[in-house]
Amino acid sequence: MSEDQAPPQLLHFFGIRHHGPGCARSLLRALRALRPDCLLVEGPPEGEALLPALLQPGMEPPVALLSYCPDEPGLAVYHPFAEFSPEWQALRWAQAEAVPARFIDLPLNHALALDKAERDAAADPAPAEPPGPEGGEAEEAPHRDPLHWLARAAGYADGEAWWNHMVEERGDGEQLFAAIDEAMCTLRAEGGERPRSAADAQREALREAHMRQCLRAAQKEGFRRIAVVCGAWHLGGLRAASTAKADQALLKDSLKSLPKLKVQSTWVPWTYGHLTRASGYGAGIASPGWYEHLWRSAERESPRAIGWLTRVARLMRERDLDCSSAHLIEAARLADSLAALRDRPAPGLDELHEATRAVLTLGDDALLRYIDAALVVGDRLGRVPDDVPTVPLQRELEQLQKSLRLKPEALEKTLDLDLRQPNDLARSRLLHRLNLLDLPWGRLGRLGRGSRGSFHEVWTLQWRPEFALRLIEASQWGQTLPEAATARAALRAAEAADLGALSALVDAVLLADLPDAVTRVSQTLEDRAAHSADAAQLMAALPPLANVFRYGNVRQTDAAMVGHVLDRLILRAALSLPLACGAIDEEAAERLRDQLLAAHAAVGLRQGEAQSEAWRHALGLVAAQQGSHELLQGLCTRLLLDEGVWSAERAGVALSLHLSVGTEPARAAAWLDGFLNRNALVLLHDATVWRLVDGWLTGLSEEHFLRVLPLVRRSFAAFGPGERRDLGQLAGRGPRAADAAPTPPAWDEARAALPLPLLRQLLGMPA
C-alpha cells in the first residue's frame, strides 16, 4: 500500500495456502501471540452473516459456503473449508475470542456478474487471433504454479512436494509467515506466474484493489492490530504501491457496466473427494486425508509416521489381508531411513507411500489405489447445523432423510428396498422424485429380466455436495418435492423427442407417486401417439407402460391411469407394423426386430383379448405379405407358432417356401435367422423343422453354401453351448435321427396331484 495510508505496522499479513495444515497450525500460534483486534480474511463478503454458525454444535467440516443468484441458480460458487484450513481455524478463533472478522474479497454480486459476462461472451463467435509477428510457433507458456520455480531451485519435482516439505509438514510458528512473505513477494516481482488470459488478469487486479480498499477501511475505523489472512500469492498485490484513488477508479470503471445481481449464501456439507483437484476444484489439494492426519497428529505425542502406518494396517486387516506388527516396524524403519537419505526431518507422504508399497503391499498396485482412495483422499462428509438458511426443498429433503432413516453418505452403499414395507415404499418414491429433478442420489439397479415384477428395488446411493445447488435450481419448479417433480416432469414431457421417452417418463412419474404428473404426461403421450404413424416409436412406448400396468399393484400405484393409453398404443402399433416392415435394409430390420420382440412381450403382459387379437393379426400380415423383410417374416412366423396361432404344419409350409431351392440364399438365411430367433429348441424338438432346415442346407451348391455360411453361423452363434452341442449330436446321428419321436415320460398322476393344495394356498387360488 502507498505511503498516504495509515502506518503499515498496523497490518500483519499472513500468507497461507488454502487447506494447508501447517499454515493453519502456525496461523493459530501467531494469532494467539498477536491478539489482533480485527481479522480480515480473503473470502466472499456475502458470507459474513453466516460466520456465527462456525461454533454451533452441528457444524462439522468439511463444509462449503455456497453463494448463488436466486434468479439464476446456475450462477453459483463454492468456498470449501476443512478442519485443517487456515481460514477455518482463524475464523473460529475470532468467533471464540469475540474479535470482529470480515471477508474482504471482491463481492460476489460483482464476481458472478463477471462470470455471466464471460459466459455470454463465450457464447458469441469470437474472431480468430492473428498469428505472431514472426509467423512461427507460439512461445512455450510459462508454468502457472508460482511454486514451481522455487521447487526447481530446491531440487523438488514440483511445487506441491516442495510446499508440503517446507510448510505443511513442519512445525514452525509465526516466523514461518515472514519467510513466506519474502519468498512470494520476490517471486511475484520476478514474474513467476502469468495469468491465463487478459480476463483473468483483470479479475485479479479487481480483487486485489477491493482487498486494499477493505484494509484502508479497517484502518480508518481505528483498529490497531489488524491480521490479514490471504492466499500467499496475493501478498505482493496487497502490498503494492497503489493509492486509494487509483483503486477506487479501477473498481468504478470496471464494474459500472456489469448487471446488478442478487446473491444469497448458505452452508452446505462438503466431502474430501471434492477438495481434490481431480474434482475440478481449482484450489484443490491432492491428499486431504493426509492433511487431516498432519493436523490431528500435531495434537498427539506419537510420531505421525507410526499413526499413519497404523491406519494403513487397520485398513488392510479389515479386508483380511496380512499385516503384522513386524510389518509395521519394518515399514516405519524404512520410512525413517528414506527421510534421512533425503535430508528431511521426518517421513512425509512420499516416504510413507514407498514404505507401504515395499513392505506392506509388496508392490500390489490395486491395494495401493485402495489405500490412496480410503486414506490419502478420504471419504469424510461434513455436516451443517439445522438452522442455517436454506431453500424449502432442501429443508423438506433433510426432514425426509431423518424420518425415512436415509443418511447421506459420501461412500457408495447399496440399499435393498422391500416395497411391501411402507417405509421402504416411501424411500423408493423419494428417490424416484429426486431423479425426476435431475438429482441422482440413488441409481436404480436391475436384478435380471424379471426384477420389475418383484417386490424389491436395489439402489446404489452416493451423496454429492453439488446436490445442494441442484435443489436450489429445482426450487424454480415448486416449493415441495411433489410439486417441483410434477412441474419438472411436465416440462420434460413437452421436450420429449419421441414416444419411447414419453412412455418411460410415464413409468417414472408413476413410480414417484405423482398422480397429477401421470395425468399430464399420459395426456401428452396420447396426443403425440394420435398424430404418429411411426411403428418403431409406437412399439418403443409399449414396454414401460406394460410394466406399469402389469406390476403397478406391487408399488401401490393406480395402473388403470395408463391402461387406456396402453390399449390405444397397441392398436396403433398393430396398424403401423406391416407397413414398417417393408422396403428396409438389413440394419433397419435388426433394429426393428429388437423393438418388435419387446413390444410382443408388452402385449403379452397386457393380456387383453382385443389387443392381443389385433397384434396377432398384424404379425400374420407381416409373416405372409410380399415385400416384408425376410428377417421379420421369419420372426413373426416363429412368434405365431409359439403363441399357438399357427400350427406346426402351417409354419412348416412357410419354412419350406422360404427355404426352397429357388429362393436366393441370402434371403433364405435371413428368414431362418428370424425364425430361429436365437433359440434352438424348435430345431431340437420339431422333426419337421429339422428336416426342412437340414434339407435346405444339404441341397445348396458349394457356391451358394459359401455365400450363406456367414449368415447361418451368425444365427447359430446365438445359441448356448449346450444347445450347439445337442444340435451336433443330433446331426451326427444321421438324417433320420430327427424322425425318432422322444419317448414320453411315465407320469404318476396321483403323486403329481399331491402338491396342488399347497401350491393353490401359496398362490392364493381357490380350491
GROMACS .gro file of C-alpha atoms in nm, residues 279-459:
model
  181
  279SER     CA    1  -1.296  -3.290  -0.875
  280GLY     CA    2  -1.239  -2.971  -1.076
  281TYR     CA    3  -1.183  -2.751  -0.769
  282GLY     CA    4  -0.916  -2.504  -0.876
  283ALA     CA    5  -0.764  -2.451  -0.529
  284GLY     CA    6  -0.782  -2.821  -0.455
  285ILE     CA    7  -0.522  -3.037  -0.287
  286ALA     CA    8  -0.405  -3.383  -0.379
  287SER     CA    9  -0.430  -3.551  -0.038
  288PRO     CA   10  -0.694  -3.413   0.202
  289GLY     CA   11  -0.690  -3.733   0.411
  290TRP     CA   12  -0.315  -3.696   0.465
  291TYR     CA   13  -0.356  -3.329   0.553
  292GLU     CA   14  -0.617  -3.420   0.814
  293HIS     CA   15  -0.369  -3.670   0.961
  294LEU     CA   16  -0.100  -3.399   0.974
  295TRP     CA   17  -0.338  -3.163   1.152
  296ARG     CA   18  -0.456  -3.413   1.411
  297SER     CA   19  -0.120  -3.582   1.468
  298ALA     CA   20   0.023  -3.247   1.584
  299GLU     CA   21  -0.205  -3.276   1.888
  300ARG     CA   22  -0.075  -3.624   1.976
  301GLU     CA   23   0.255  -3.729   2.123
  302SER     CA   24   0.303  -4.033   1.894
  303PRO     CA   25   0.504  -3.980   1.571
  304ARG     CA   26   0.284  -3.914   1.270
  305ALA     CA   27   0.454  -4.190   1.067
  306ILE     CA   28   0.355  -4.456   1.322
  307GLY     CA   29  -0.001  -4.324   1.331
  308TRP     CA   30  -0.032  -4.328   0.953
  309LEU     CA   31   0.105  -4.679   0.913
  310THR     CA   32  -0.129  -4.796   1.189
  311ARG     CA   33  -0.423  -4.667   0.988
  312VAL     CA   34  -0.293  -4.848   0.679
  313ALA     CA   35  -0.262  -5.170   0.880
  314ARG     CA   36  -0.615  -5.135   1.017
  315LEU     CA   37  -0.748  -5.085   0.666
  316MET     CA   38  -0.568  -5.396   0.540
  317ARG     CA   39  -0.684  -5.610   0.831
  318GLU     CA   40  -1.043  -5.506   0.768
  319ARG     CA   41  -1.001  -5.666   0.425
  320ASP     CA   42  -0.848  -5.982   0.581
  321LEU     CA   43  -0.503  -5.901   0.443
  322ASP     CA   44  -0.186  -5.999   0.625
  323CYS     CA   45  -0.027  -5.710   0.816
  324SER     CA   46   0.159  -5.797   1.136
  325SER     CA   47   0.336  -5.582   1.393
  326ALA     CA   48   0.665  -5.682   1.233
  327HIS     CA   49   0.541  -5.540   0.903
  328LEU     CA   50   0.466  -5.207   1.072
  329ILE     CA   51   0.803  -5.190   1.246
  330GLU     CA   52   0.989  -5.262   0.924
  331ALA     CA   53   0.779  -5.011   0.725
  332ALA     CA   54   0.840  -4.739   0.988
  333ARG     CA   55   1.216  -4.806   0.980
  334LEU     CA   56   1.222  -4.786   0.601
  335ALA     CA   57   1.026  -4.458   0.601
  336ASP     CA   58   1.267  -4.306   0.858
  337SER     CA   59   1.567  -4.420   0.652
  338LEU     CA   60   1.426  -4.269   0.333
  339ALA     CA   61   1.361  -3.938   0.513
  340ALA     CA   62   1.719  -3.933   0.645
  341LEU     CA   63   1.862  -4.005   0.299
  342ARG     CA   64   1.660  -3.713   0.160
  343ASP     CA   65   1.762  -3.481   0.442
  344ARG     CA   66   1.410  -3.443   0.577
  345PRO     CA   67   1.328  -3.404   0.946
  346ALA     CA   68   1.052  -3.666   0.938
  347PRO     CA   69   0.892  -3.903   0.685
  348GLY     CA   70   0.643  -3.739   0.454
  349LEU     CA   71   0.371  -3.886   0.241
  350ASP     CA   72   0.616  -3.990  -0.034
  351GLU     CA   73   0.835  -4.184   0.210
  352LEU     CA   74   0.538  -4.350   0.377
  353HIS     CA   75   0.391  -4.439   0.039
  354GLU     CA   76   0.714  -4.605  -0.075
  355ALA     CA   77   0.748  -4.792   0.256
  356THR     CA   78   0.389  -4.913   0.227
  357ARG     CA   79   0.448  -5.033  -0.128
  358ALA     CA   80   0.770  -5.218  -0.042
  359VAL     CA   81   0.677  -5.374   0.293
  360LEU     CA   82   0.301  -5.386   0.343
  361THR     CA   83   0.150  -5.435  -0.005
  362LEU     CA   84   0.453  -5.599  -0.171
  363GLY     CA   85   0.401  -5.387  -0.482
  364ASP     CA   86   0.029  -5.458  -0.524
  365ASP     CA   87  -0.090  -5.153  -0.719
  366ALA     CA   88  -0.460  -5.239  -0.675
  367LEU     CA   89  -0.422  -5.234  -0.295
  368LEU     CA   90  -0.220  -4.912  -0.313
  369ARG     CA   91  -0.501  -4.746  -0.511
  370TYR     CA   92  -0.748  -4.860  -0.247
  371ILE     CA   93  -0.531  -4.712   0.031
  372ASP     CA   94  -0.497  -4.392  -0.169
  373ALA     CA   95  -0.875  -4.357  -0.207
  374ALA     CA   96  -0.957  -4.452   0.153
  375LEU     CA   97  -0.680  -4.273   0.345
  376VAL     CA   98  -0.485  -4.029   0.126
  377VAL     CA   99  -0.804  -3.873  -0.014
  378GLY     CA  100  -1.059  -3.996   0.240
  379ASP     CA  101  -1.436  -4.023   0.241
  380ARG     CA  102  -1.536  -3.773   0.507
  381LEU     CA  103  -1.869  -3.591   0.456
  382GLY     CA  104  -1.934  -3.277   0.660
  383ARG     CA  105  -2.247  -3.163   0.838
  384VAL     CA  106  -2.412  -2.823   0.889
  385PRO     CA  107  -2.650  -2.706   1.164
  386ASP     CA  108  -3.021  -2.743   1.109
  387ASP     CA  109  -3.089  -2.370   1.137
  388VAL     CA  110  -2.864  -2.247   0.856
  389PRO     CA  111  -3.055  -2.062   0.583
  390THR     CA  112  -3.172  -2.286   0.304
  391VAL     CA  113  -3.448  -2.326   0.046
  392PRO     CA  114  -3.773  -2.510   0.134
  393LEU     CA  115  -3.685  -2.805  -0.090
  394GLN     CA  116  -3.361  -2.870   0.096
  395ARG     CA  117  -3.536  -2.840   0.431
  396GLU     CA  118  -3.802  -3.089   0.323
  397LEU     CA  119  -3.538  -3.331   0.197
  398GLU     CA  120  -3.347  -3.311   0.525
  399GLN     CA  121  -3.666  -3.389   0.718
  400LEU     CA  122  -3.740  -3.686   0.490
  401GLN     CA  123  -3.385  -3.814   0.529
  402LYS     CA  124  -3.436  -3.821   0.904
  403SER     CA  125  -3.787  -3.968   0.906
  404LEU     CA  126  -3.701  -4.236   0.646
  405ARG     CA  127  -3.360  -4.308   0.802
  406LEU     CA  128  -3.170  -4.231   0.482
  407LYS     CA  129  -2.841  -4.077   0.590
  408PRO     CA  130  -2.649  -3.901   0.311
  409GLU     CA  131  -2.301  -4.050   0.283
  410ALA     CA  132  -2.004  -3.979   0.059
  411LEU     CA  133  -1.932  -4.350   0.007
  412GLU     CA  134  -2.138  -4.565  -0.227
  413LYS     CA  135  -2.373  -4.802  -0.049
  414THR     CA  136  -2.637  -5.049  -0.164
  415LEU     CA  137  -2.996  -5.016  -0.045
  416ASP     CA  138  -3.233  -5.311  -0.093
  417LEU     CA  139  -3.596  -5.199  -0.061
  418ASP     CA  140  -3.889  -5.429   0.010
  419LEU     CA  141  -4.180  -5.241  -0.147
  420ARG     CA  142  -4.430  -5.424   0.071
  421GLN     CA  143  -4.299  -5.223   0.368
  422PRO     CA  144  -4.441  -4.868   0.398
  423ASN     CA  145  -4.106  -4.713   0.493
  424ASP     CA  146  -3.923  -4.876   0.202
  425LEU     CA  147  -4.201  -4.776  -0.037
  426ALA     CA  148  -4.169  -4.414   0.081
  427ARG     CA  149  -3.791  -4.432   0.030
  428SER     CA  150  -3.842  -4.557  -0.324
  429ARG     CA  151  -4.082  -4.275  -0.407
  430LEU     CA  152  -3.841  -4.015  -0.267
  431LEU     CA  153  -3.551  -4.145  -0.476
  432HIS     CA  154  -3.765  -4.155  -0.791
  433ARG     CA  155  -3.880  -3.796  -0.731
  434LEU     CA  156  -3.522  -3.678  -0.687
  435ASN     CA  157  -3.422  -3.846  -1.014
  436LEU     CA  158  -3.700  -3.655  -1.189
  437LEU     CA  159  -3.538  -3.336  -1.054
  438ASP     CA  160  -3.200  -3.438  -1.205
  439LEU     CA  161  -3.066  -3.515  -0.858
  440PRO     CA  162  -2.941  -3.876  -0.886
  441TRP     CA  163  -2.869  -3.950  -0.521
  442GLY     CA  164  -2.969  -4.309  -0.598
  443ARG     CA  165  -2.921  -4.521  -0.910
  444LEU     CA  166  -3.173  -4.799  -0.956
  445GLY     CA  167  -3.014  -5.135  -1.031
  446ARG     CA  168  -3.157  -5.433  -1.215
  447LEU     CA  169  -3.156  -5.789  -1.087
  448GLY     CA  170  -3.240  -5.959  -1.414
  449ARG     CA  171  -3.517  -5.969  -1.669
  450GLY     CA  172  -3.788  -6.034  -1.409
  451SER     CA  173  -3.677  -5.783  -1.149
  452ARG     CA  174  -3.955  -5.537  -1.227
  453GLY     CA  175  -4.211  -5.796  -1.120
  454SER     CA  176  -4.054  -5.849  -0.776
  455PHE     CA  177  -4.122  -5.670  -0.451
  456HIS     CA  178  -3.765  -5.540  -0.439
  457GLU     CA  179  -3.571  -5.245  -0.570
  458VAL     CA  180  -3.195  -5.230  -0.533
  459TRP     CA  181  -3.045  -4.880  -0.527
   0.00000   0.00000   0.00000
